Amino acid sequence: MTVETVGQLDDGRDVQVVTIGRAPGIELQVLDLGATVHRLDVTGGDGVRRNVVLGHPTPQEHLDSTFYIGGTIGRYANRIADGRFELDGVGHEVGTNDRGHSLHGGPDGFDRRTWSVERHDDTSVELALTSPDGDQGFPGEVRATVTFTVVVDRVDVVMTATTSAPTVVNMTSHVYFNLAGEGAGTADEHLLRVAAERYTPVDDAGIPEGDHAVVEGTPFDLREPTVVGEAVRSAHPQVVAASGIDHNYVLDGSGSRVVAQLDCPTTRTRLELTSDQPGLQVYTGNFLDGQRRSTSGVLLRQGDGIALEPQTFPDSPNHPEWPSAELRPGQTYTSHLSWTVSATA
Ligand code: GLA
């Protein structure tokens, strides 16, 4: 385990990186900036070690980009329509930063903050953040934590939050995977399986259009392993509007369960995602626009990584019929997810 300063932001903040785990299992690097997963080095099914997540070479590039690469997202991951919602009959207006809507907590989300490293050892690191009452327009002071623990070939991630007043919380981890390695080109040849019979169609700005729809008979059907590059090249209007997949999947079942599996045939590497959340935003890196660098210095282009973001459904504060994102004093929000890496035949 090491803790090092990796750089400084233009505003003077130092950024630290904590490294946990070790070869031949997983080695994980987490930045205190945004509690960001910076590197995830694994031994592939072909015996070769590589970093399988996207990142940026310098901390300032995280602040300059809108990719949310590797970040811990809050207070509210995904979108809140028009940045407005009502809670207990009181209207709230939160910061908008995406086509008139609030995305990933607003203009200054949790992924842009310096988290405090509370505790670390060889295999685990816990980070915490206090978000003041009124932060980005959200009510209540929220104390959030995220803990990453490496258990040989698995990373467990636990996110928690408590509040001083009724509010809404929806946290996620915005890691983009490429099991052929960061910098290896697109993840188009990966096979993705998502355990969901329904998904949430959205309008051109990513806001849910109404009810969920069945995946059957559409390119959103990922119930069997599906080649990502084929799904995102379908002319389905929902794929065209989002330039790929950028949709919430209504996950089958409840409680902690395997919700998705990503396979890279060329390196024979598999990633299995476990989560206890109701939804999974599947985002195929549609807006990676070739303007920003990845960790190794190459430019990030469309489809270079796939983000699998467990969470509650987008715009839930405006959909009382969906699982609630409300958090009240005395309650603790929790979200558990894990990434397990293995070799395939
Ligand atoms: C999420 C959103 C996308 C996009 C990315 C970050 O996955 O759903 O629309 O904003 O974050 O670029």
Short mmCIF file of C-alpha atoms and ligand atoms in Angstrom, two decimals:
data_model
loop_
_atom_site.label_atom_id
_atom_site.label_comp_id
_atom_site.label_asym_id
_atom_site.label_seq_id
_atom_site.Cartn_x
_atom_site.Cartn_y
_atom_site.Cartn_z
CA MET A 1 0.00 0.00 0.00
CA THR A 2 1.28 3.48 -0.83
CA VAL A 3 -0.03 7.03 -0.60
CA GLU A 4 1.62 9.52 -2.92
CA THR A 5 1.01 13.02 -4.21
CA VAL A 6 0.45 12.74 -7.97
CA GLY A 7 0.01 16.36 -8.89
CA GLN A 8 -1.62 19.66 -8.24
CA LEU A 9 -4.76 21.19 -9.68
CA ASP A 10 -4.70 24.68 -11.22
CA ASP A 11 -6.59 25.90 -8.13
CA GLY A 12 -3.67 24.75 -5.92
CA ARG A 13 -5.19 21.59 -4.48
CA ASP A 14 -2.77 18.68 -4.12
CA VAL A 15 -4.04 15.34 -5.38
CA GLN A 16 -3.09 12.08 -3.74
CA VAL A 17 -3.24 8.55 -5.03
CA VAL A 18 -3.67 5.51 -2.79
CA THR A 19 -2.56 2.12 -4.15
CA ILE A 20 -4.00 -1.09 -2.67
CA GLY A 21 -3.91 -4.80 -3.55
CA ARG A 22 -1.06 -6.48 -5.39
CA ALA A 23 -0.03 -8.66 -8.33
CA PRO A 24 -0.84 -11.27 -9.44
CA GLY A 25 -4.29 -10.22 -8.16
CA ILE A 26 -5.81 -6.78 -8.56
CA GLU A 27 -3.86 -3.62 -7.89
CA LEU A 28 -6.14 -0.61 -7.55
CA GLN A 29 -5.28 3.09 -7.54
CA VAL A 30 -7.76 5.60 -6.13
CA LEU A 31 -7.39 9.40 -6.27
CA ASP A 32 -8.67 11.56 -3.43
CA LEU A 33 -9.95 13.87 -6.19
CA GLY A 34 -13.48 12.59 -6.74
CA ALA A 35 -12.68 9.31 -4.94
CA THR A 36 -11.74 8.33 -8.48
CA VAL A 37 -10.67 4.88 -9.64
CA HIS A 38 -7.49 5.82 -11.50
CA ARG A 39 -6.04 2.42 -12.43
CA LEU A 40 -7.23 -1.18 -12.07
CA ASP A 41 -4.38 -3.49 -13.00
CA VAL A 42 -5.31 -7.14 -13.45
CA THR A 43 -3.82 -10.31 -14.85
CA GLY A 44 -5.80 -11.11 -17.99
CA GLY A 45 -6.91 -14.57 -19.03
CA ASP A 46 -3.90 -14.54 -21.38
CA GLY A 47 -1.54 -14.09 -18.42
CA VAL A 48 -0.67 -10.50 -19.33
CA ARG A 49 -1.04 -7.72 -16.78
CA ARG A 50 -2.79 -4.56 -17.92
CA ASN A 51 -4.77 -1.59 -16.66
CA VAL A 52 -8.41 -2.21 -17.61
CA VAL A 53 -9.99 1.18 -16.78
CA LEU A 54 -9.83 4.52 -18.54
CA GLY A 55 -8.38 7.53 -16.78
CA HIS A 56 -6.60 10.81 -17.44
CA PRO A 57 -2.82 11.34 -17.20
CA THR A 58 -3.11 14.36 -14.87
CA PRO A 59 -5.65 15.30 -12.19
CA GLN A 60 -6.43 18.65 -13.85
CA GLU A 61 -7.64 16.80 -16.94
CA HIS A 62 -10.40 15.27 -14.77
CA LEU A 63 -11.68 18.75 -13.97
CA ASP A 64 -11.32 19.93 -17.57
CA SER A 65 -13.25 16.99 -19.05
CA THR A 66 -16.94 16.11 -18.81
CA PHE A 67 -16.37 12.35 -18.99
CA TYR A 68 -16.70 11.63 -15.23
CA ILE A 69 -13.97 9.02 -15.73
CA GLY A 70 -13.65 6.71 -12.74
CA GLY A 71 -15.34 9.18 -10.39
CA THR A 72 -17.59 8.56 -7.41
CA ILE A 73 -20.75 10.34 -8.47
CA GLY A 74 -23.16 12.21 -6.18
CA ARG A 75 -25.32 13.54 -4.75
CA TYR A 76 -27.55 12.41 -7.55
CA ALA A 77 -26.02 10.27 -10.31
CA ASN A 78 -27.70 10.58 -13.70
CA ARG A 79 -30.28 13.22 -14.53
CA ILE A 80 -32.94 15.24 -12.73
CA ALA A 81 -35.23 16.82 -15.32
CA ASP A 82 -34.92 20.63 -15.46
CA GLY A 83 -33.00 20.39 -12.16
CA ARG A 84 -36.33 20.48 -10.30
CA PHE A 85 -38.07 18.16 -7.88
CA GLU A 86 -40.44 18.28 -4.93
CA LEU A 87 -39.79 16.69 -1.57
CA ASP A 88 -42.42 16.76 1.20
CA GLY A 89 -44.33 19.35 -0.83
CA VAL A 90 -41.35 21.72 -1.03
CA GLY A 91 -39.92 22.56 -4.46
CA HIS A 92 -36.15 22.35 -4.94
CA GLU A 93 -34.06 23.67 -7.78
CA VAL A 94 -30.60 22.18 -8.29
CA GLY A 95 -27.73 23.15 -10.59
CA THR A 96 -28.14 22.27 -14.27
CA ASN A 97 -25.18 21.27 -16.42
CA ASP A 98 -26.54 19.09 -19.24
CA ARG A 99 -28.97 20.52 -21.80
CA GLY A 100 -31.01 22.24 -19.09
CA HIS A 101 -30.98 19.24 -16.77
CA SER A 102 -28.98 18.32 -13.70
CA LEU A 103 -26.42 15.59 -14.40
CA HIS A 104 -24.30 13.69 -11.87
CA GLY A 105 -24.94 16.05 -8.97
CA GLY A 106 -24.82 19.35 -10.86
CA PRO A 107 -21.95 21.58 -12.05
CA ASP A 108 -19.75 20.80 -9.04
CA GLY A 109 -20.55 17.18 -8.22
CA PHE A 110 -18.82 14.86 -5.77
CA ASP A 111 -16.43 13.74 -8.53
CA ARG A 112 -14.80 17.21 -8.52
CA ARG A 113 -14.23 17.40 -4.75
CA THR A 114 -11.22 16.45 -2.71
CA TRP A 115 -12.35 13.58 -0.49
CA SER A 116 -10.54 12.93 2.76
CA VAL A 117 -8.71 9.64 3.08
CA GLU A 118 -10.09 8.36 6.39
CA ARG A 119 -8.36 5.01 6.59
CA HIS A 120 -6.21 2.76 4.48
CA ASP A 121 -4.28 -0.47 4.70
CA ASP A 122 -2.77 -2.94 2.22
CA THR A 123 -6.11 -3.95 0.74
CA SER A 124 -8.61 -1.23 1.61
CA VAL A 125 -9.16 2.53 1.50
CA GLU A 126 -12.05 4.58 2.87
CA LEU A 127 -12.73 8.14 1.68
CA ALA A 128 -15.27 10.62 3.02
CA LEU A 129 -16.85 13.86 1.87
CA THR A 130 -19.11 16.38 3.58
CA SER A 131 -21.52 18.08 1.20
CA PRO A 132 -22.95 21.19 2.88
CA ASP A 133 -26.65 22.00 3.20
CA GLY A 134 -27.66 23.67 -0.07
CA ASP A 135 -24.74 22.20 -2.05
CA GLN A 136 -25.69 22.55 -5.75
CA GLY A 137 -29.21 23.37 -4.44
CA PHE A 138 -29.77 20.05 -2.65
CA PRO A 139 -31.23 20.26 0.88
CA GLY A 140 -29.48 18.85 3.95
CA GLU A 141 -25.83 18.39 4.86
CA VAL A 142 -24.78 15.02 3.51
CA ARG A 143 -21.85 12.99 4.74
CA ALA A 144 -20.83 10.46 2.12
CA THR A 145 -18.26 7.69 2.28
CA VAL A 146 -16.87 5.22 -0.22
CA THR A 147 -14.73 2.23 0.67
CA PHE A 148 -12.77 0.17 -1.85
CA THR A 149 -11.51 -3.25 -0.74
CA VAL A 150 -9.43 -5.57 -2.89
CA VAL A 151 -9.94 -9.28 -2.19
CA VAL A 152 -7.45 -10.96 -4.56
CA ASP A 153 -9.39 -10.80 -7.89
CA ARG A 154 -12.36 -8.83 -6.64
CA VAL A 155 -12.96 -5.21 -5.65
CA ASP A 156 -15.80 -4.48 -3.24
CA VAL A 157 -17.14 -0.95 -3.29
CA VAL A 158 -19.44 0.32 -0.55
CA MET A 159 -20.98 3.78 -0.75
CA THR A 160 -22.88 5.31 2.17
CA ALA A 161 -24.56 8.62 2.96
CA THR A 162 -26.37 10.23 5.87
CA THR A 163 -28.16 13.57 5.93
CA SER A 164 -29.15 16.34 8.35
CA ALA A 165 -32.45 17.03 6.51
CA PRO A 166 -34.64 15.18 3.98
CA THR A 167 -32.89 15.02 0.60
CA VAL A 168 -32.29 12.72 -2.37
CA VAL A 169 -29.17 10.58 -2.83
CA ASN A 170 -28.12 8.35 -5.71
CA MET A 171 -24.43 7.54 -5.82
CA THR A 172 -22.51 5.46 -8.32
CA SER A 173 -19.05 4.63 -9.55
CA HIS A 174 -18.42 5.92 -13.08
CA VAL A 175 -15.60 3.56 -14.08
CA TYR A 176 -15.15 2.86 -17.81
CA PHE A 177 -13.83 -0.64 -18.50
CA ASN A 178 -11.80 -1.85 -21.43
CA LEU A 179 -10.60 -5.39 -20.74
CA ALA A 180 -8.24 -5.27 -23.71
CA GLY A 181 -6.45 -2.54 -21.77
CA GLU A 182 -6.60 1.23 -21.46
CA GLY A 183 -5.33 2.69 -24.72
CA ALA A 184 -6.06 -0.47 -26.74
CA GLY A 185 -8.77 1.13 -28.90
CA THR A 186 -12.51 0.58 -28.70
CA ALA A 187 -14.28 -2.00 -26.58
CA ASP A 188 -16.53 -2.87 -29.54
CA GLU A 189 -15.49 -6.54 -29.53
CA HIS A 190 -16.44 -7.04 -25.89
CA LEU A 191 -19.47 -9.16 -25.10
CA LEU A 192 -21.87 -7.62 -22.62
CA ARG A 193 -24.58 -9.39 -20.67
CA VAL A 194 -27.04 -7.44 -18.52
CA ALA A 195 -29.67 -9.25 -16.46
CA ALA A 196 -32.64 -7.03 -17.30
CA GLU A 197 -35.90 -7.62 -19.14
CA ARG A 198 -36.71 -3.92 -19.27
CA TYR A 199 -34.93 -0.64 -19.90
CA THR A 200 -35.91 3.01 -19.72
CA PRO A 201 -36.38 4.81 -23.05
CA VAL A 202 -35.26 8.45 -22.89
CA ASP A 203 -35.73 11.65 -24.88
CA ASP A 204 -32.91 13.33 -26.82
CA ALA A 205 -31.51 14.77 -23.56
CA GLY A 206 -31.45 11.48 -21.66
CA ILE A 207 -34.63 12.15 -19.62
CA PRO A 208 -36.96 9.15 -19.15
CA GLU A 209 -39.89 9.36 -21.54
CA GLY A 210 -42.34 7.65 -19.22
CA ASP A 211 -42.58 3.99 -18.50
CA HIS A 212 -39.98 1.26 -18.93
CA ALA A 213 -40.03 -0.84 -22.09
CA VAL A 214 -39.21 -4.49 -22.74
CA VAL A 215 -35.79 -5.22 -24.25
CA GLU A 216 -37.04 -8.21 -26.19
CA GLY A 217 -36.75 -7.71 -29.95
CA THR A 218 -34.56 -4.60 -29.58
CA PRO A 219 -30.78 -3.99 -29.56
CA PHE A 220 -31.17 -3.34 -25.83
CA ASP A 221 -31.67 -7.05 -25.24
CA LEU A 222 -28.41 -8.01 -23.52
CA ARG A 223 -29.78 -11.00 -21.62
CA GLU A 224 -27.36 -13.19 -23.55
CA PRO A 225 -23.75 -12.04 -24.12
CA THR A 226 -23.94 -9.54 -27.01
CA VAL A 227 -21.21 -7.95 -29.10
CA VAL A 228 -21.21 -4.30 -28.03
CA GLY A 229 -20.12 -2.97 -31.43
CA GLU A 230 -23.15 -4.58 -33.06
CA ALA A 231 -25.66 -3.24 -30.51
CA VAL A 232 -24.39 0.34 -30.84
CA ARG A 233 -24.54 0.19 -34.65
CA SER A 234 -28.24 -0.68 -34.70
CA ALA A 235 -30.51 1.95 -36.27
CA HIS A 236 -33.02 1.70 -33.40
CA PRO A 237 -34.23 5.29 -32.70
CA GLN A 238 -33.15 5.06 -29.04
CA VAL A 239 -29.63 4.06 -30.08
CA VAL A 240 -29.48 6.78 -32.74
CA ALA A 241 -30.64 9.47 -30.28
CA ALA A 242 -28.01 8.53 -27.69
CA SER A 243 -25.22 7.78 -30.22
CA GLY A 244 -25.06 4.31 -28.70
CA ILE A 245 -26.35 2.87 -25.46
CA ASP A 246 -26.73 5.38 -22.64
CA HIS A 247 -29.72 3.88 -20.86
CA ASN A 248 -30.99 2.67 -17.55
CA TYR A 249 -31.61 -1.06 -17.29
CA VAL A 250 -34.30 -2.16 -14.83
CA LEU A 251 -32.34 -4.98 -13.24
CA ASP A 252 -34.07 -8.31 -12.67
CA GLY A 253 -34.33 -9.47 -9.06
CA SER A 254 -33.33 -7.64 -5.90
CA GLY A 255 -30.64 -7.71 -3.25
CA SER A 256 -26.99 -8.32 -4.05
CA ARG A 257 -26.83 -10.28 -7.32
CA VAL A 258 -24.73 -10.56 -10.47
CA VAL A 259 -26.21 -7.89 -12.75
CA ALA A 260 -23.76 -7.75 -15.64
CA GLN A 261 -20.84 -9.55 -17.22
CA LEU A 262 -18.32 -8.12 -19.65
CA ASP A 263 -16.05 -10.41 -21.68
CA CYS A 264 -13.03 -9.57 -23.78
CA PRO A 265 -12.44 -12.49 -26.19
CA THR A 266 -8.99 -11.28 -27.31
CA THR A 267 -7.47 -11.22 -23.81
CA ARG A 268 -9.83 -13.91 -22.42
CA THR A 269 -10.69 -11.67 -19.52
CA ARG A 270 -14.08 -11.46 -17.78
CA LEU A 271 -15.49 -8.85 -15.45
CA GLU A 272 -18.54 -9.69 -13.37
CA LEU A 273 -20.51 -6.89 -11.74
CA THR A 274 -22.51 -7.49 -8.58
CA SER A 275 -24.84 -4.83 -7.21
CA ASP A 276 -27.77 -4.36 -4.83
CA GLN A 277 -29.24 -1.44 -6.80
CA PRO A 278 -32.47 -1.48 -8.86
CA GLY A 279 -30.94 0.05 -12.00
CA LEU A 280 -27.81 -0.03 -14.12
CA GLN A 281 -26.88 2.82 -16.46
CA VAL A 282 -25.08 1.20 -19.37
CA TYR A 283 -23.04 3.82 -21.19
CA THR A 284 -20.93 2.84 -24.18
CA GLY A 285 -18.64 5.87 -24.12
CA ASN A 286 -20.67 7.67 -26.77
CA PHE A 287 -19.42 11.16 -25.92
CA LEU A 288 -15.70 10.38 -25.71
CA ASP A 289 -14.84 12.85 -28.42
CA GLY A 290 -11.12 12.59 -29.12
CA GLN A 291 -10.36 15.84 -27.28
CA ARG A 292 -8.95 14.44 -24.05
CA ARG A 293 -6.12 12.07 -23.16
CA SER A 294 -6.33 8.74 -21.44
CA THR A 295 -3.86 7.60 -18.77
CA SER A 296 -1.21 6.40 -21.23
CA GLY A 297 -1.47 9.61 -23.27
CA VAL A 298 -3.61 8.39 -26.20
CA LEU A 299 -6.74 10.33 -27.06
CA LEU A 300 -10.05 8.97 -25.79
CA ARG A 301 -12.40 8.24 -28.66
CA GLN A 302 -15.99 7.06 -28.91
CA GLY A 303 -16.47 3.53 -27.58
CA ASP A 304 -13.04 3.26 -25.94
CA GLY A 305 -14.64 2.08 -22.70
CA ILE A 306 -17.93 0.90 -21.25
CA ALA A 307 -19.33 2.36 -18.04
CA LEU A 308 -21.58 0.12 -15.97
CA GLU A 309 -23.11 2.36 -13.32
CA PRO A 310 -25.36 0.70 -10.71
CA GLN A 311 -27.84 3.19 -9.27
CA THR A 312 -31.49 3.98 -8.84
CA PHE A 313 -33.43 5.05 -11.92
CA PRO A 314 -32.76 8.40 -13.60
CA ASP A 315 -35.00 11.30 -12.56
CA SER A 316 -36.50 9.20 -9.74
CA PRO A 317 -37.30 12.30 -7.63
CA ASN A 318 -39.92 13.10 -10.31
CA HIS A 319 -41.24 9.52 -10.53
CA PRO A 320 -42.92 8.57 -7.23
CA GLU A 321 -43.89 5.21 -8.80
CA TRP A 322 -40.20 4.19 -9.00
CA PRO A 323 -37.84 3.12 -6.17
CA SER A 324 -37.30 6.16 -3.99
CA ALA A 325 -34.04 8.10 -3.78
CA GLU A 326 -35.18 9.94 -0.65
CA LEU A 327 -32.90 9.96 2.37
CA ARG A 328 -34.03 11.22 5.76
CA PRO A 329 -32.16 12.04 8.98
CA GLY A 330 -31.46 8.84 10.91
CA GLN A 331 -31.38 6.71 7.75
CA THR A 332 -28.23 5.52 6.01
CA TYR A 333 -28.09 5.24 2.24
CA THR A 334 -25.96 2.31 1.08
CA SER A 335 -24.95 0.92 -2.27
CA HIS A 336 -22.75 -2.18 -2.57
CA LEU A 337 -21.11 -3.26 -5.79
CA SER A 338 -18.23 -5.52 -6.70
CA TRP A 339 -16.09 -6.17 -9.75
CA THR A 340 -14.70 -9.69 -10.09
CA VAL A 341 -12.06 -10.43 -12.70
CA SER A 342 -11.50 -13.94 -14.04
CA ALA A 343 -10.04 -15.82 -17.00
CA THR A 344 -12.21 -17.36 -19.72
CA ALA A 345 -11.46 -20.28 -22.00
C1 GLA B 1 -23.44 9.15 -17.85
C2 GLA B 1 -24.52 9.73 -18.67
C3 GLA B 1 -24.02 10.03 -20.02
C4 GLA B 1 -22.80 10.90 -19.97
C5 GLA B 1 -21.75 10.26 -19.10
C6 GLA B 1 -20.55 11.12 -18.92
O1 GLA B 1 -23.20 7.86 -18.16
O2 GLA B 1 -25.67 8.92 -18.73
O3 GLA B 1 -25.02 10.64 -20.79
O4 GLA B 1 -23.12 12.16 -19.45
O5 GLA B 1 -22.29 9.96 -17.86
O6 GLA B 1 -20.08 11.69 -20.08
#
